[in-house]
XYZ file of C-alpha atoms in Angstrom:
663
model
C -5.162 -113.161 151.459
C -8.221 -112.349 153.396
C -7.068 -109.419 156.313
C -7.947 -111.264 159.260
C -5.578 -113.600 159.694
C 22.723 -113.473 177.413
C 22.087 -112.588 180.905
C 23.976 -109.877 182.139
C 22.856 -107.323 184.718
C 21.888 -104.029 183.083
C 24.876 -101.807 183.350
C 22.450 -99.049 184.827
C 20.766 -100.914 187.756
C 24.573 -100.644 189.538
C 23.926 -96.812 189.248
C 20.181 -96.445 189.691
C 21.527 -98.556 193.311
C 24.525 -96.167 193.745
C 21.517 -93.449 193.865
C 19.217 -95.350 195.829
C 22.141 -95.142 198.384
C 22.732 -91.494 198.158
C 19.164 -90.696 198.925
C 19.087 -92.270 202.409
C 22.408 -89.750 203.671
C 20.388 -86.669 202.060
C 19.405 -83.917 203.879
C 15.788 -83.471 205.466
C 14.057 -80.585 204.696
C 12.196 -78.836 207.959
C 10.533 -76.049 206.227
C 8.675 -76.688 202.721
C 7.696 -73.319 202.891
C 11.321 -71.780 202.088
C 12.947 -71.622 198.873
C 14.888 -75.500 199.300
C 17.729 -74.990 196.947
C 18.354 -71.884 198.771
C 19.592 -74.074 201.593
C 21.456 -77.180 199.847
C 24.520 -76.823 198.436
C 24.952 -78.186 195.251
C 27.359 -81.245 195.203
C 29.529 -80.179 191.992
C 31.671 -77.322 192.052
C 31.734 -76.863 188.277
C 31.238 -73.351 186.385
C 27.596 -72.615 185.294
C 26.193 -69.961 182.513
C 23.624 -68.267 184.479
C 20.307 -68.409 182.360
C 18.422 -65.889 180.983
C 14.829 -65.916 179.883
C 14.620 -64.299 176.644
C 12.517 -61.520 175.223
C 11.511 -63.122 171.417
C 11.770 -60.382 168.869
C 8.732 -57.817 168.881
C 6.383 -57.335 165.777
C 8.274 -53.758 165.352
C 11.480 -55.364 164.569
C 9.208 -56.050 160.716
C 8.410 -52.598 160.251
C 11.818 -50.630 162.427
C 14.541 -48.434 161.329
C 13.032 -47.673 158.195
C 14.786 -44.506 156.757
C 13.061 -41.413 155.841
C 13.312 -42.528 151.959
C 11.010 -45.416 152.477
C 8.160 -43.050 153.807
C 8.348 -41.225 150.998
C 9.073 -43.434 148.432
C 7.147 -47.378 149.827
C 5.778 -47.248 152.779
C 2.419 -47.296 151.150
C 3.201 -50.633 149.302
C 5.128 -51.961 152.421
C 2.224 -51.465 154.590
C -0.373 -54.038 152.997
C 2.804 -56.695 153.148
C 3.430 -55.691 156.977
C 0.227 -55.807 158.045
C -0.328 -59.613 156.387
C 2.653 -60.912 157.737
C 1.865 -59.498 161.526
C -1.076 -61.234 161.306
C 0.005 -64.192 159.708
C 3.273 -65.420 162.223
C 1.433 -64.995 165.607
C -0.749 -67.601 164.301
C 1.615 -69.590 162.534
C 3.372 -70.415 165.913
C 2.242 -73.150 168.067
C 1.659 -73.045 171.587
C 3.845 -74.091 174.563
C 2.790 -77.839 175.529
C 4.690 -79.532 178.473
C 1.623 -81.476 179.196
C 1.803 -84.630 177.383
C 1.199 -87.092 180.353
C 0.262 -88.516 182.872
C 2.986 -91.590 182.243
C 2.719 -95.169 182.978
C 6.134 -95.521 185.057
C 7.051 -99.440 185.752
C 9.082 -99.553 188.913
C 10.223 -103.287 189.664
C 10.537 -104.432 193.606
C 14.012 -105.186 194.413
C 15.506 -106.900 197.533
C 17.258 -103.748 198.852
C 13.020 -102.904 199.146
C 14.212 -99.982 196.883
C 11.404 -99.993 193.410
C 13.507 -99.421 190.673
C 12.731 -98.680 186.735
C 15.385 -101.245 185.066
C 14.209 -104.892 184.432
C 15.495 -107.364 187.249
C 19.120 -109.253 186.671
C 19.005 -113.290 186.189
C 19.045 -115.160 189.423
C 17.325 -116.618 192.217
C 14.021 -114.390 193.016
C 13.824 -112.519 196.304
C 10.848 -114.341 198.444
C 8.393 -112.651 200.981
C 5.776 -114.311 203.196
C 3.249 -112.357 202.835
C 1.333 -114.713 205.344
C 4.159 -114.035 208.294
C 2.268 -112.503 211.430
C 5.191 -110.600 212.225
C 5.858 -108.560 209.380
C 2.966 -108.815 207.264
C 3.165 -105.243 205.911
C 5.874 -105.240 203.125
C 6.861 -101.185 201.831
C 9.685 -100.349 199.072
C 10.317 -96.765 198.693
C 10.542 -95.498 194.692
C 12.213 -92.360 196.908
C 13.408 -91.272 200.384
C 14.226 -87.558 199.082
C 12.099 -86.526 195.599
C 14.699 -83.887 193.977
C 11.768 -81.251 192.492
C 8.415 -80.182 193.709
C 6.418 -80.338 189.859
C 5.412 -83.994 190.213
C 1.922 -85.285 190.241
C 0.681 -88.461 190.306
C -3.043 -89.494 188.855
C -4.567 -92.493 187.920
C -4.451 -95.886 188.440
C -1.581 -97.652 190.348
C -1.227 -101.389 188.957
C 0.696 -104.667 191.327
C 1.810 -106.674 188.597
C 2.936 -109.349 191.627
C 4.342 -113.165 191.187
C 2.478 -114.807 194.215
C 2.101 -118.529 194.845
C 0.406 -120.634 197.555
C 0.073 -124.277 199.000
C -3.176 -124.343 198.215
C -5.676 -123.033 195.715
C -7.709 -119.777 197.076
C -10.929 -118.708 195.079
C -9.655 -114.549 195.783
C -6.936 -112.983 197.753
C -7.736 -109.761 198.901
C -4.647 -107.548 199.071
C -4.221 -103.831 200.375
C -2.302 -101.346 198.007
C -1.427 -98.550 199.542
C 1.057 -95.263 198.248
C 2.389 -93.883 200.371
C 4.112 -89.633 200.747
C 5.895 -88.273 203.878
C 6.288 -84.883 203.487
C 9.580 -83.233 204.463
C 9.799 -82.219 208.207
C 7.013 -84.974 209.429
C 6.821 -88.055 211.325
C 4.728 -90.259 210.021
C 3.117 -90.707 206.445
C 0.352 -89.108 204.729
C -1.531 -92.003 203.407
C -2.859 -91.191 199.477
C -4.388 -94.584 199.019
C -5.266 -97.756 200.942
C -7.709 -99.501 198.856
C -8.297 -103.442 198.484
C -8.604 -105.763 195.491
C -9.245 -109.396 195.358
C -7.740 -111.926 192.933
C -7.891 -115.877 192.713
C -4.909 -117.749 193.155
C -3.654 -121.127 191.773
C -1.439 -123.062 193.935
C -0.072 -125.340 191.069
C 1.248 -122.461 189.392
C 3.479 -119.178 189.955
C 1.702 -116.661 188.376
C 1.320 -112.657 187.906
C -1.737 -110.828 189.457
C -2.407 -107.564 188.672
C -4.388 -105.427 191.214
C -5.416 -101.988 189.926
C -5.788 -99.521 192.406
C -7.480 -95.657 192.048
C -5.074 -93.085 192.689
C -6.639 -89.067 193.147
C -4.778 -86.405 191.693
C -1.824 -85.441 194.196
C 1.251 -83.533 194.151
C 4.295 -85.216 195.130
C 6.532 -82.144 197.850
C 10.356 -81.383 197.583
C 12.246 -83.699 199.926
C 9.030 -86.005 199.968
C 9.637 -89.914 201.114
C 7.173 -91.259 198.471
C 6.583 -95.315 199.118
C 4.241 -98.008 198.299
C 3.442 -101.224 200.349
C 1.246 -103.373 200.363
C -0.542 -106.974 202.709
C -3.300 -109.138 203.035
C -6.280 -107.300 203.647
C -8.026 -110.373 205.911
C -6.814 -113.453 208.378
C -5.644 -116.182 205.912
C -7.016 -119.699 207.680
C -4.455 -121.562 209.485
C -1.915 -123.438 207.132
C -1.877 -121.511 204.164
C 0.956 -120.158 203.121
C 1.563 -117.114 200.500
C 4.510 -115.737 199.659
C 5.256 -113.255 196.900
C 8.552 -113.248 194.403
C 10.614 -110.885 192.979
C 13.573 -109.405 191.949
C 14.571 -111.766 189.225
C 14.121 -111.347 185.833
C 11.948 -114.907 186.016
C 9.540 -113.272 188.088
C 9.696 -109.412 187.541
C 7.055 -108.346 189.993
C 6.385 -104.113 189.843
C 4.219 -101.329 190.159
C 3.140 -98.859 187.947
C 2.712 -94.840 188.969
C 0.851 -92.524 186.678
C 3.208 -89.596 187.507
C 2.911 -86.258 185.517
C 5.529 -83.790 185.679
C 8.583 -85.627 187.443
C 10.600 -84.257 184.543
C 10.428 -80.735 183.187
C 12.324 -77.783 182.370
C 13.474 -75.672 185.456
C 11.496 -71.967 185.486
C 13.662 -70.250 187.823
C 16.296 -69.142 185.194
C 13.866 -69.174 181.800
C 13.807 -72.956 180.131
C 16.022 -72.134 177.356
C 19.178 -69.822 176.527
C 20.574 -68.804 173.318
C 24.387 -67.536 173.709
C 27.026 -66.998 170.854
C 30.023 -67.875 170.546
C 31.489 -66.607 173.393
C 28.909 -67.293 175.460
C 27.006 -63.553 175.555
C 23.192 -63.402 175.500
C 21.666 -63.382 172.413
C 18.570 -63.324 170.545
C 19.754 -62.092 167.596
C 22.567 -63.004 164.471
C 23.802 -61.551 161.605
C 24.139 -63.717 158.440
C 26.583 -61.774 156.524
C 29.084 -63.117 159.115
C 29.403 -67.170 160.615
C 28.348 -67.528 164.463
C 28.126 -70.328 166.661
C 25.108 -70.511 168.119
C 24.589 -72.137 171.780
C 21.192 -73.618 173.187
C 21.506 -74.965 177.222
C 18.870 -75.370 178.432
C 18.178 -76.877 182.675
C 16.097 -80.156 183.174
C 14.770 -80.527 186.972
C 13.970 -84.828 187.577
C 11.820 -85.837 190.586
C 14.006 -88.880 191.029
C 17.601 -87.364 189.958
C 19.929 -87.115 186.904
C 19.800 -90.814 186.540
C 16.270 -91.184 185.597
C 17.110 -88.940 182.296
C 17.937 -90.853 179.397
C 18.335 -88.045 176.713
C 17.239 -84.621 176.043
C 16.723 -83.681 172.356
C 16.579 -80.684 170.615
C 14.511 -79.311 166.990
C 15.466 -76.282 165.188
C 12.886 -74.719 163.596
C 12.969 -71.857 160.895
C 11.199 -69.462 160.118
C 8.791 -71.246 157.850
C 8.293 -73.558 160.655
C 10.306 -76.840 159.314
C 12.270 -78.783 161.128
C 16.274 -77.879 160.569
C 18.439 -80.017 158.753
C 20.592 -81.395 160.916
C 19.167 -80.335 163.681
C 15.881 -82.630 164.662
C 16.328 -84.561 167.193
C 19.661 -83.616 168.127
C 20.417 -85.181 171.375
C 22.311 -82.441 174.765
C 25.201 -83.213 176.112
C 24.788 -82.945 179.715
C 27.261 -81.312 182.460
C 28.988 -83.908 184.767
C 27.159 -83.905 187.531
C 27.525 -86.421 190.232
C 24.169 -88.907 191.021
C 23.768 -87.276 193.838
C 23.399 -83.574 192.819
C 20.254 -81.765 192.853
C 18.483 -80.162 189.973
C 18.455 -78.683 187.775
C 20.906 -80.165 185.191
C 22.595 -78.095 182.257
C 22.383 -79.349 178.661
C 24.074 -77.805 176.286
C 24.501 -78.096 172.599
C 25.453 -75.885 168.986
C 24.719 -74.911 165.894
C 27.266 -73.558 163.167
C 24.388 -71.945 161.270
C 25.588 -71.743 157.602
C 25.431 -68.263 155.639
C 22.373 -69.588 153.421
C 20.361 -69.779 156.456
C 16.605 -68.824 156.096
C 16.396 -65.424 157.976
C 13.719 -64.973 160.197
C 12.401 -66.337 163.459
C 13.988 -69.633 165.184
C 11.961 -71.702 167.408
C 13.531 -74.630 170.436
C 11.832 -78.060 170.393
C 13.148 -79.805 173.290
C 11.840 -83.055 174.464
C 13.055 -84.905 177.619
C 12.737 -88.697 177.875
C 13.153 -91.270 181.135
C 15.438 -93.847 181.511
C 12.484 -96.360 180.332
C 12.353 -94.276 176.794
C 8.928 -92.248 177.766
C 8.997 -89.007 176.372
C 8.391 -87.262 179.757
C 8.249 -83.790 178.610
C 8.129 -81.700 175.701
C 8.425 -78.066 175.328
C 7.144 -76.387 172.019
C 7.711 -72.327 172.644
C 7.274 -70.116 171.396
C 8.535 -68.642 174.722
C 12.196 -68.620 173.353
C 13.620 -66.956 170.338
C 16.189 -66.108 168.448
C 16.040 -64.346 164.552
C 18.770 -64.801 162.239
C 18.795 -61.450 159.528
C 20.762 -61.062 156.700
C 21.497 -57.177 156.566
C 19.834 -54.406 158.826
C 19.491 -52.137 156.315
C 16.807 -54.522 155.311
C 14.034 -51.746 154.181
C 16.448 -49.915 151.703
C 15.397 -47.132 149.200
C 16.102 -50.181 146.511
C 13.964 -52.737 147.673
C 11.445 -50.970 148.449
C 11.095 -49.236 144.801
C 10.934 -53.812 143.840
C 8.340 -54.208 146.161
C 5.507 -53.230 143.470
C 6.783 -54.998 140.728
C 7.062 -58.101 143.347
C 3.806 -58.037 144.431
C 2.180 -57.624 140.764
C 4.483 -60.828 139.899
C 3.279 -62.692 142.762
C -0.100 -61.831 142.278
C 0.450 -63.378 138.548
C 1.969 -66.750 139.744
C -1.134 -67.340 142.606
C -3.771 -66.829 139.335
C -1.272 -69.223 137.981
C -1.324 -72.033 141.196
C -4.690 -71.791 141.041
C -5.565 -72.871 137.951
C -2.735 -75.078 137.892
C -3.928 -77.017 141.125
C -7.284 -77.376 140.135
C -6.330 -79.497 136.826
C -3.982 -81.292 139.097
C -6.631 -81.875 141.801
C -7.486 -85.073 141.051
C -4.559 -86.202 139.792
C -3.117 -89.394 142.537
C -0.247 -90.757 142.683
C 0.471 -94.070 143.966
C 3.427 -94.693 146.885
C 4.997 -97.525 149.124
C 4.086 -98.975 152.426
C 6.600 -96.682 154.044
C 4.371 -93.832 153.519
C 3.383 -94.355 157.013
C 6.197 -92.223 158.374
C 5.265 -89.787 156.701
C 1.995 -89.675 158.125
C 3.516 -89.886 161.614
C 6.397 -87.725 161.012
C 9.273 -90.540 160.714
C 9.435 -93.477 162.773
C 7.306 -94.307 165.686
C 9.354 -93.869 169.172
C 10.871 -96.529 171.015
C 8.042 -97.122 174.387
C 5.351 -96.032 172.493
C 1.376 -97.680 172.513
C -0.304 -97.533 169.413
C -3.402 -98.478 169.256
C -5.186 -99.704 165.518
C -8.365 -99.535 165.059
C -11.161 -100.687 162.151
C -13.537 -102.478 160.453
C -13.826 -105.976 159.087
C -11.543 -105.965 155.935
C -9.907 -102.522 156.257
C -6.406 -104.152 157.502
C -5.608 -103.971 160.553
C -4.097 -107.210 160.557
C -1.638 -106.219 157.195
C -0.632 -102.900 158.609
C 0.504 -104.729 161.620
C 2.688 -107.211 159.675
C 3.402 -104.371 157.679
C 5.156 -102.581 160.047
C 6.499 -106.025 162.019
C 8.209 -106.497 158.713
C 10.013 -103.080 158.730
C 10.883 -103.781 162.596
C 12.634 -107.431 161.392
C 14.675 -105.993 158.730
C 16.005 -103.253 160.963
C 16.859 -106.373 163.342
C 14.872 -105.550 165.948
C 12.858 -108.472 167.583
C 9.558 -108.948 167.530
C 6.418 -110.794 169.204
C 3.430 -111.390 166.955
C 0.193 -112.631 169.431
C -2.226 -113.981 167.536
C -6.143 -114.646 168.250
C -7.545 -113.895 165.277
C -5.742 -116.591 163.524
C -3.880 -119.272 163.165
C 0.128 -118.400 162.615
C 0.646 -120.756 159.976
C -1.860 -118.809 157.995
C -0.524 -115.242 158.850
C 3.013 -117.020 157.641
C 1.650 -117.624 154.187
C -0.450 -114.591 153.946
C 2.127 -112.424 154.792
C 4.568 -114.671 152.408
C 2.091 -113.927 149.462
C 2.313 -109.835 150.473
C 5.854 -110.101 149.910
C 6.305 -110.399 153.848
C 7.845 -113.622 154.048
C 9.657 -114.119 157.217
C 10.781 -117.847 157.720
C 14.507 -116.260 158.156
C 13.251 -113.850 160.519
C 12.053 -116.505 162.954
C 15.049 -119.139 162.257
C 17.364 -116.657 163.944
C 15.164 -116.073 166.438
C 14.173 -111.989 165.549
C 10.194 -113.257 165.004
C 7.982 -114.892 168.181
C 4.466 -115.809 167.486
C 2.512 -116.840 170.743
C -0.713 -118.512 169.386
C -4.309 -118.232 171.282
C -6.335 -118.883 168.171
C -5.162 -122.834 167.815
C -6.806 -123.524 171.216
C -9.863 -121.972 170.329
C -10.336 -123.778 166.923
C -9.993 -127.329 168.938
C -6.746 -127.599 167.577
C -3.450 -128.046 169.071
C -0.865 -125.309 169.267
C 2.710 -126.046 167.096
C 3.735 -122.669 168.671
C 6.574 -123.007 171.348
C 4.117 -120.271 173.576
C 0.368 -120.717 173.097
C -2.498 -120.347 175.397
C -5.390 -123.083 176.257
C -7.615 -120.690 177.064
C -8.348 -117.111 175.307
C -10.045 -115.906 178.659
C -7.472 -117.227 180.427
C -5.756 -113.182 180.807
C -3.295 -114.327 183.495
C -1.709 -117.080 181.534
C -1.974 -115.234 178.346
C 0.195 -112.532 180.131
C 2.329 -115.097 181.749
C 3.162 -116.324 177.741
C 4.062 -112.458 176.222
C 6.236 -111.740 180.023
C 8.631 -115.391 179.034
C 8.196 -114.217 175.280
C 10.090 -110.834 176.119
C 12.535 -112.489 178.447
C 15.177 -112.919 176.229
C 18.088 -110.337 175.825
C 17.135 -109.451 171.982
C 14.085 -107.839 172.844
C 15.530 -104.747 174.601
C 13.562 -101.859 171.765
C 11.966 -104.431 170.173
C 8.185 -104.718 169.245
C 5.154 -106.537 170.600
C 2.025 -106.887 167.841
C -0.829 -108.570 169.442
C -3.550 -108.728 166.735
C -6.490 -108.778 168.350
C -8.249 -107.416 171.188
C -11.686 -108.246 169.811
C -12.021 -111.631 170.440
C -10.853 -111.039 173.932
C -13.840 -108.255 174.841
C -16.256 -111.101 174.655
C -14.523 -114.042 177.065
C -12.960 -110.756 179.699
C -14.478 -107.786 181.641
C -13.464 -104.533 180.271
C -12.024 -104.036 183.552
C -9.695 -106.853 183.399
C -9.293 -105.976 178.798
C -7.881 -102.668 180.104
C -5.794 -103.746 182.553
C -4.355 -106.244 180.687
C -3.060 -104.004 178.128
C -1.667 -101.859 180.926
C -0.164 -104.418 182.481
C 1.592 -106.087 178.920
C 2.185 -101.878 177.392
C 3.724 -101.251 180.932
C 6.106 -104.030 180.216
C 6.916 -103.367 176.696
C 7.770 -99.890 177.159
C 9.990 -100.856 180.176
C 11.799 -102.571 177.742
C 12.104 -99.527 175.853
C 9.883 -101.532 173.105
C 6.534 -100.985 170.748
C 3.154 -102.780 171.570
C 0.994 -102.501 168.349
C -2.866 -103.940 169.859
C -5.768 -103.995 166.963
C -9.298 -103.940 167.581
C -12.248 -103.976 165.787
C -15.736 -102.104 166.198
C -17.187 -104.884 168.332
C -14.894 -103.430 170.882
C -17.689 -101.641 173.507
C -17.368 -97.749 173.486
C -16.095 -96.962 176.935
C -13.110 -99.545 176.843
C -12.530 -98.098 173.124
C -12.164 -94.682 175.120
C -9.862 -96.129 177.553
C -7.519 -96.829 175.283
C -7.470 -94.683 173.445
C -6.266 -92.532 175.911
C -4.307 -94.703 176.992
C -2.337 -95.334 173.523
C 0.603 -92.883 172.698
C -0.861 -93.513 168.807
C -3.924 -94.325 167.481
C -4.086 -95.630 163.909
C -7.641 -95.580 162.267
C -8.913 -97.387 159.163
C -12.107 -98.100 157.478
C -13.348 -100.016 154.718
C -16.493 -98.539 152.861
C -18.136 -98.044 149.545
C -17.572 -94.526 147.542
C -19.990 -94.586 144.341
C -20.203 -98.588 144.370
C -16.385 -98.562 144.545
C -15.142 -99.996 148.089
C -11.964 -98.416 149.282
C -9.786 -97.897 152.270
C -8.908 -95.400 153.950
C -6.435 -94.220 157.281
C -5.608 -91.709 159.071
C -3.896 -90.682 162.298
C -6.155 -89.177 165.095
C -3.670 -89.290 168.213
C 0.098 -88.888 168.355
C 1.826 -87.686 171.883
C 3.819 -84.985 171.822
C 4.648 -85.009 167.741
C 3.428 -83.321 164.807
C 1.835 -85.021 162.101
C -0.557 -84.974 158.992
C -3.766 -84.927 159.572
C -6.690 -86.001 157.518
C -7.781 -89.527 155.619
C -5.579 -91.289 152.803
C -6.610 -93.587 150.792
C -4.404 -96.801 149.997
C -5.632 -100.067 148.657
C -4.271 -103.830 149.303
C -2.548 -105.512 146.396
C -1.287 -109.431 146.111
C 2.743 -109.192 146.733
C 3.062 -105.482 147.332
C 1.064 -104.917 150.477
C -0.352 -101.903 151.510
C -0.289 -98.813 148.925
C -0.883 -95.690 149.613
C -2.481 -92.573 147.238
C -0.935 -89.422 148.003
C -1.170 -86.117 146.052
C 2.427 -85.928 145.777
C 4.440 -86.981 143.428
C 7.319 -89.463 145.279
C 10.424 -87.640 145.434
């Protein structure tokens, strides 16, 4: 085989529309220089526990409370070890990393003139006449009252609008604006007013993408934020241009590049560590069982309903995730939808008596309602410590140190000798080793690019990832631009990846972008007559996404390389951005493969846009053809760095070579 080849309204939408109504009645702040939340009463009267910033135990904990006998008998033996620990521990701790944005947030136009993050419900669309002289500009509110002052907008704003005209026009110029009115002001401060032009076809209703660049701007607490659009110049008499929106058939939307829209509250400390009596504690004794309660406060620009979940991971002193405490979803304290931040989240850990002694770290990831990772907290600002006994440096323990040093030295020599003998040995491991490289399955809402030269196996990697999702019951869409879908099916079957049953059950859909290029009629339900028509291709993909089963599914686009020679670089980037935003809005994953012929600037832009970048390479070494792979980027997650060798075998697919045997 060659390598190249129910319609129900979302329940959260009701709550989002109710929150939009609440925002119309929220108070307006008169002075943006005062501490605003002191003048705004919390709607919820639930008791909360004060959060306090707790300092990490100092390095002196490693040496304090030593007895006089310690000084006499073991200080000289202990000193080198203590100095080594003091040198290694700080360097092993990761730094705080709360900056993972900006995130391209997708907001859909609604008939209530609000922008909402949920996909519109099925039904008749709302129609607006853009050529109506009495109301030339249409405006949609993102929020009439921003709940935080930590958010920033910077990057590309994209309008994806379903437009139609009674006559075909070579170009329609649209003025797109991003508007912000600070608290206490009467008029809007216009961040962006830009004009973009796009041809419009009278024979079909189609989404047109208009991209505008937004300079970096901090969004103020209590600000009124909206977007607007209007035609740039007078339209010839008799021409009518209409905008369709607020329907699953015509889901017009805007993507906004937001950063810091969800964060940990810094005023009361990002994390609180409490004992079972809810008292602030930073040290716990392993000789007696106890319950550790962890609390955190979250700020959200768009309020409580925009927070999907807050995940916590505990990391032990050896920098390993604690078993059972990885990506644990924290419980929010109940609040009204209109409640002002911060919002309190809590969870508990009944640590076992055999837990590893030492300093523990708290990692926190916050996801928005569209499953984007909006915030990532990686210590070491907050710790707690587990210790087995306060008499750690007893004379009996110190007497063993010289022997321990000797045994450790001998063991180290043995390890070095044994390691040298095993250095060249590798073990074959199956495809699921890919999840080891990425430190777990890729999150929903991720945009992934797969780069590689000819013969490196980009298509096979996409097919195997798709097959893994299909086995888990997830809907997948495969956009084929480099080979016939029939060849792809046969090739997958030869690799042991038979997808015929999944197609029959409706879990797999092919979009054919290759048959027209080969001058043949497509046999697929979804196909495009011309690969260079990105608008039509985008519509076919959007139509294939409009199924109830696709939520949290995956889209595989193989590949972008044929499009590069038929479209402008900016159009290609905008296309990937638009398709990725649609898939992200459904909580799904989008994979795009690309070859070395893609222009360097385009490749770098795609890398910046992606959450994960997989690089593959086929090469020769001493006359032997080999393949290798690495993860060069994975946003907000630790991952295995460096190249790993793999091979492609008939009937088995990708097989990795690992330095360690499979457990």
